[in-house]
Each structure stands twice: as C-alpha cells, then as structure tokens.
Amino acid sequence: KELEEEAQRAAAEQDAEAANGDGEVEDHDTRRLPFKRRMEIVSKNKAEANELFSGGNYQHAAARYAKALSHCTKFFDLAPEQQKEVNDVKLSLCLNLAFAYIKLEKLDNALLQCNEALSIDTTSVKALYRRATVLYQKRKFDEASKDLDEAEKLAPEDKAVKKLRLLVERQLSKQKAKEKAMAKKMFG
C-alpha cells in the first residue's frame, strides 16, 4: 500500500512538472479513444486531483485538473447528450482548478478558469462567486460587486455570496471615504 501511495505521489509530481506556468499540461496523447474510455481517463484524473486537493497538495491537484481538462478537448463526434456530459465535467474541472489557483494565490490563472467556467455556463453561481472572490483579492471591488449582483439574482439565499458581499461593500465604502477625503484636500 505504501509503495502504491509513493507511486501515486511520484506520478503527481511528474504531472506537476509537466504543467507549465499557466497550468496547461503538455499532453501528447493524440489517440482517438472511444467516448467511454476517454471519459474514464478524465474521471480518473479528476478523482486523483480531488484527493490531492483534499490533502492540501494544491500544486499537484492543479496539474491533475489541468490534465483532465486537456483530455476534455480530445472528444470527437459527440452526440448532444455526450456533449452535455463533457460540458458538465469541464465546468466542474474549471471551478476546481480555479479554486486550486486561488489557494496557490495564482489569481490571474484563477480568473481565467472562472471565465472559462462562465463561458460554459453563464448562470453558474459558483463560477460567479469564485470570480468575485478573485476580483476581491485583486482589489477590483466594483467588478466583484457586479458578479455578486448576478450571483444574488440566481441564488438569493446563498450564505457565501452574502458574506463576500459584506466584505466587498466594506471595501467600497472605505474606498469612497478615501476619495472624499482626497477631494476635500484638493478642493479645500
């Protein structure tokens, strides 16, 4: 069992090393695999990434999520229900990868993944919330507030959205107070 765990760790480290700076994985797998087999590969990578993430190993988790996402681009000749299944998995992977990047404080990468998730589903509350979180951390409070407005419309009872709203509003009011003080100094 220990050998198996060590082998998994080594494989995860290799994947992390294969990932370049933007989280993209260099993947040379060009096989035209059947849908079911390719989906198994995606699911296996996602499960391993989730396990790594749960263990606090965000760098390697991000590499696995990115690898799973790269496999999502290799489906072909999809029926509509298969396309929906792939999109659902891609959405989940983008959200998880964004969260890993937030944990790693790679905010630009996290923002890209949130945008990708929103391109798949414009009504994803989780994607809007994650993007608002990134924008809050980047001190872009007006933009964060817009995402929170949208998230609140879609899920008015979401506690996490409400909590982040309070933080954003507090920062916006501080910002306005500073601007007011500056104007007062400038114009007497």
Short mmCIF file of C-alpha atoms in Angstrom, two decimals:
data_model
loop_
_atom_site.label_atom_id
_atom_site.label_comp_id
_atom_site.label_asym_id
_atom_site.label_seq_id
_atom_site.Cartn_x
_atom_site.Cartn_y
_atom_site.Cartn_z
CA LYS A 1 0.00 0.00 0.00
CA GLU A 2 2.83 2.39 0.86
CA LEU A 3 4.53 1.65 -2.46
CA GLU A 4 1.29 2.37 -4.28
CA GLU A 5 0.89 5.71 -2.48
CA GLU A 6 4.51 6.60 -3.24
CA ALA A 7 3.97 5.75 -6.91
CA GLN A 8 0.87 8.00 -7.00
CA ARG A 9 2.83 10.83 -5.40
CA ALA A 10 5.65 10.41 -7.92
CA ALA A 11 3.16 10.42 -10.80
CA ALA A 12 1.51 13.56 -9.41
CA GLU A 13 4.91 15.26 -9.15
CA GLN A 14 5.71 14.35 -12.76
CA ASP A 15 2.38 15.80 -13.84
CA ALA A 16 3.05 18.98 -11.89
CA GLU A 17 6.45 19.28 -13.56
CA ALA A 18 4.84 18.68 -16.96
CA ALA A 19 2.47 21.57 -16.32
CA ASN A 20 3.99 24.81 -17.48
CA GLY A 21 3.44 28.14 -15.70
CA ASP A 22 -0.14 28.72 -16.82
CA GLY A 23 -1.34 25.32 -15.69
CA GLU A 24 -1.53 23.91 -19.18
CA VAL A 25 -0.26 20.37 -19.38
CA GLU A 26 1.90 19.25 -22.24
CA ASP A 27 -0.03 16.22 -23.34
CA HIS A 28 0.98 14.16 -26.31
CA ASP A 29 -1.95 11.75 -26.21
CA THR A 30 -3.46 12.05 -29.67
CA ARG A 31 -5.30 8.72 -29.68
CA ARG A 32 -8.90 8.75 -30.90
CA LEU A 33 -10.33 6.87 -27.95
CA PRO A 34 -14.00 5.89 -27.65
CA PHE A 35 -16.10 8.29 -25.58
CA LYS A 36 -16.39 5.93 -22.61
CA ARG A 37 -12.63 5.29 -22.40
CA ARG A 38 -11.73 8.99 -22.70
CA MET A 39 -14.31 9.86 -20.03
CA GLU A 40 -12.74 7.23 -17.74
CA ILE A 41 -9.36 8.95 -18.14
CA VAL A 42 -10.92 12.34 -17.37
CA SER A 43 -12.72 10.95 -14.31
CA LYS A 44 -9.60 9.20 -13.02
CA ASN A 45 -7.56 12.41 -13.27
CA LYS A 46 -10.32 14.40 -11.60
CA ALA A 47 -10.61 11.90 -8.74
CA GLU A 48 -6.84 11.97 -8.20
CA ALA A 49 -6.87 15.77 -8.29
CA ASN A 50 -9.69 15.88 -5.73
CA GLU A 51 -7.68 13.59 -3.45
CA LEU A 52 -4.56 15.74 -3.81
CA PHE A 53 -6.61 18.88 -3.18
CA SER A 54 -8.16 17.36 -0.04
CA GLY A 55 -4.65 16.66 1.21
CA GLY A 56 -3.67 20.30 0.70
CA ASN A 57 -1.42 19.50 -2.24
CA TYR A 58 -2.80 22.30 -4.42
CA GLN A 59 0.07 22.47 -6.93
CA HIS A 60 -0.23 18.81 -7.91
CA ALA A 61 -4.02 18.96 -7.75
CA ALA A 62 -3.95 21.89 -10.21
CA ALA A 63 -1.73 19.86 -12.56
CA ARG A 64 -4.17 16.93 -12.45
CA TYR A 65 -7.20 19.16 -13.04
CA ALA A 66 -5.38 20.72 -16.00
CA LYS A 67 -4.55 17.27 -17.34
CA ALA A 68 -8.19 16.19 -17.05
CA LEU A 69 -9.22 19.39 -18.86
CA SER A 70 -6.75 18.68 -21.65
CA HIS A 71 -8.40 15.28 -22.13
CA CYS A 72 -11.78 17.04 -22.39
CA THR A 73 -10.60 18.66 -25.61
CA LYS A 74 -9.97 15.27 -27.23
CA PHE A 75 -13.52 14.03 -27.59
CA PHE A 76 -14.85 13.75 -31.12
CA ASP A 77 -18.15 13.07 -32.90
CA LEU A 78 -20.21 13.67 -29.77
CA ALA A 79 -23.95 13.14 -29.56
CA PRO A 80 -25.82 16.05 -27.88
CA GLU A 81 -26.16 14.17 -24.55
CA GLN A 82 -22.45 13.31 -24.62
CA GLN A 83 -21.58 16.96 -25.31
CA LYS A 84 -23.67 17.97 -22.29
CA GLU A 85 -21.85 15.41 -20.13
CA VAL A 86 -18.46 16.71 -21.30
CA ASN A 87 -19.52 20.32 -20.65
CA ASP A 88 -20.71 19.43 -17.14
CA VAL A 89 -17.37 17.78 -16.37
CA LYS A 90 -15.43 20.70 -17.92
CA LEU A 91 -17.42 23.16 -15.78
CA SER A 92 -16.59 21.21 -12.64
CA LEU A 93 -12.92 20.93 -13.60
CA CYS A 94 -12.64 24.66 -14.35
CA LEU A 95 -14.22 25.52 -10.99
CA ASN A 96 -11.94 23.11 -9.13
CA LEU A 97 -8.87 24.36 -10.98
CA ALA A 98 -9.86 27.97 -10.20
CA PHE A 99 -10.15 27.06 -6.52
CA ALA A 100 -6.73 25.38 -6.57
CA TYR A 101 -5.26 28.52 -8.17
CA ILE A 102 -6.93 30.69 -5.52
CA LYS A 103 -5.30 28.52 -2.84
CA LEU A 104 -1.95 28.89 -4.65
CA GLU A 105 -2.56 32.67 -4.92
CA LYS A 106 -2.26 32.50 -8.71
CA LEU A 107 -5.10 34.95 -9.18
CA ASP A 108 -4.69 35.57 -12.91
CA ASN A 109 -4.88 31.83 -13.61
CA ALA A 110 -7.88 31.52 -11.30
CA LEU A 111 -9.60 34.36 -13.15
CA LEU A 112 -9.03 32.64 -16.49
CA GLN A 113 -10.60 29.44 -15.18
CA CYS A 114 -13.60 31.32 -13.77
CA ASN A 115 -14.09 33.00 -17.15
CA GLU A 116 -13.83 29.62 -18.87
CA ALA A 117 -16.42 28.17 -16.47
CA LEU A 118 -18.74 31.09 -17.19
CA SER A 119 -18.31 30.56 -20.93
CA ILE A 120 -19.66 27.04 -20.38
CA ASP A 121 -22.49 28.13 -18.04
CA THR A 122 -23.27 31.82 -17.67
CA THR A 123 -25.61 31.08 -14.75
CA SER A 124 -23.10 29.19 -12.58
CA VAL A 125 -23.37 30.78 -9.15
CA LYS A 126 -20.18 29.04 -8.05
CA ALA A 127 -18.25 30.47 -11.03
CA LEU A 128 -19.58 33.97 -10.33
CA TYR A 129 -18.73 33.62 -6.64
CA ARG A 130 -15.21 32.34 -7.36
CA ARG A 131 -14.60 35.13 -9.87
CA ALA A 132 -15.89 37.69 -7.35
CA THR A 133 -13.51 36.21 -4.78
CA VAL A 134 -10.58 36.60 -7.17
CA LEU A 135 -11.60 40.16 -8.06
CA TYR A 136 -11.94 41.00 -4.36
CA GLN A 137 -8.42 39.70 -3.74
CA LYS A 138 -7.17 41.73 -6.73
CA ARG A 139 -8.86 44.77 -5.12
CA LYS A 140 -11.26 45.20 -8.06
CA PHE A 141 -14.24 45.79 -5.82
CA ASP A 142 -16.61 47.28 -8.42
CA GLU A 143 -16.18 44.27 -10.71
CA ALA A 144 -16.55 41.87 -7.76
CA SER A 145 -19.75 43.65 -6.82
CA LYS A 146 -21.18 43.14 -10.33
CA ASP A 147 -20.52 39.39 -10.15
CA LEU A 148 -22.11 39.27 -6.71
CA ASP A 149 -25.18 41.13 -8.04
CA GLU A 150 -25.58 38.41 -10.66
CA ALA A 151 -24.95 35.60 -8.17
CA GLU A 152 -27.53 37.07 -5.77
CA LYS A 153 -30.14 37.16 -8.53
CA LEU A 154 -29.53 33.46 -9.22
CA ALA A 155 -29.21 32.32 -5.59
CA PRO A 156 -30.62 34.94 -3.20
CA GLU A 157 -30.15 32.72 -0.12
CA ASP A 158 -26.51 31.73 -0.72
CA LYS A 159 -24.66 32.46 2.55
CA ALA A 160 -21.19 32.55 0.99
CA VAL A 161 -22.32 35.15 -1.54
CA LYS A 162 -23.85 37.26 1.24
CA LYS A 163 -20.67 37.04 3.31
CA LEU A 164 -18.47 38.11 0.40
CA ARG A 165 -20.96 40.91 -0.38
CA LEU A 166 -20.36 42.35 3.12
CA LEU A 167 -16.60 42.30 2.61
CA VAL A 168 -16.87 43.97 -0.81
CA GLU A 169 -19.29 46.62 0.46
CA ARG A 170 -16.97 47.41 3.38
CA GLN A 171 -14.05 47.90 0.96
CA LEU A 172 -16.15 50.01 -1.40
CA SER A 173 -17.23 52.32 1.41
CA LYS A 174 -13.59 52.66 2.58
CA GLN A 175 -12.62 53.50 -0.99
CA LYS A 176 -15.35 56.16 -1.25
CA ALA A 177 -14.33 57.68 2.08
CA LYS A 178 -10.72 57.94 0.88
CA GLU A 179 -11.83 59.55 -2.39
CA LYS A 180 -13.98 62.02 -0.47
CA ALA A 181 -11.06 62.93 1.82
CA MET A 182 -8.80 63.39 -1.20
CA ALA A 183 -11.33 65.65 -2.93
CA LYS A 184 -11.70 67.66 0.25
CA LYS A 185 -7.92 68.15 0.46
CA MET A 186 -7.69 69.09 -3.22
CA PHE A 187 -10.62 71.49 -3.32
CA GLY A 188 -10.45 72.82 0.23
#
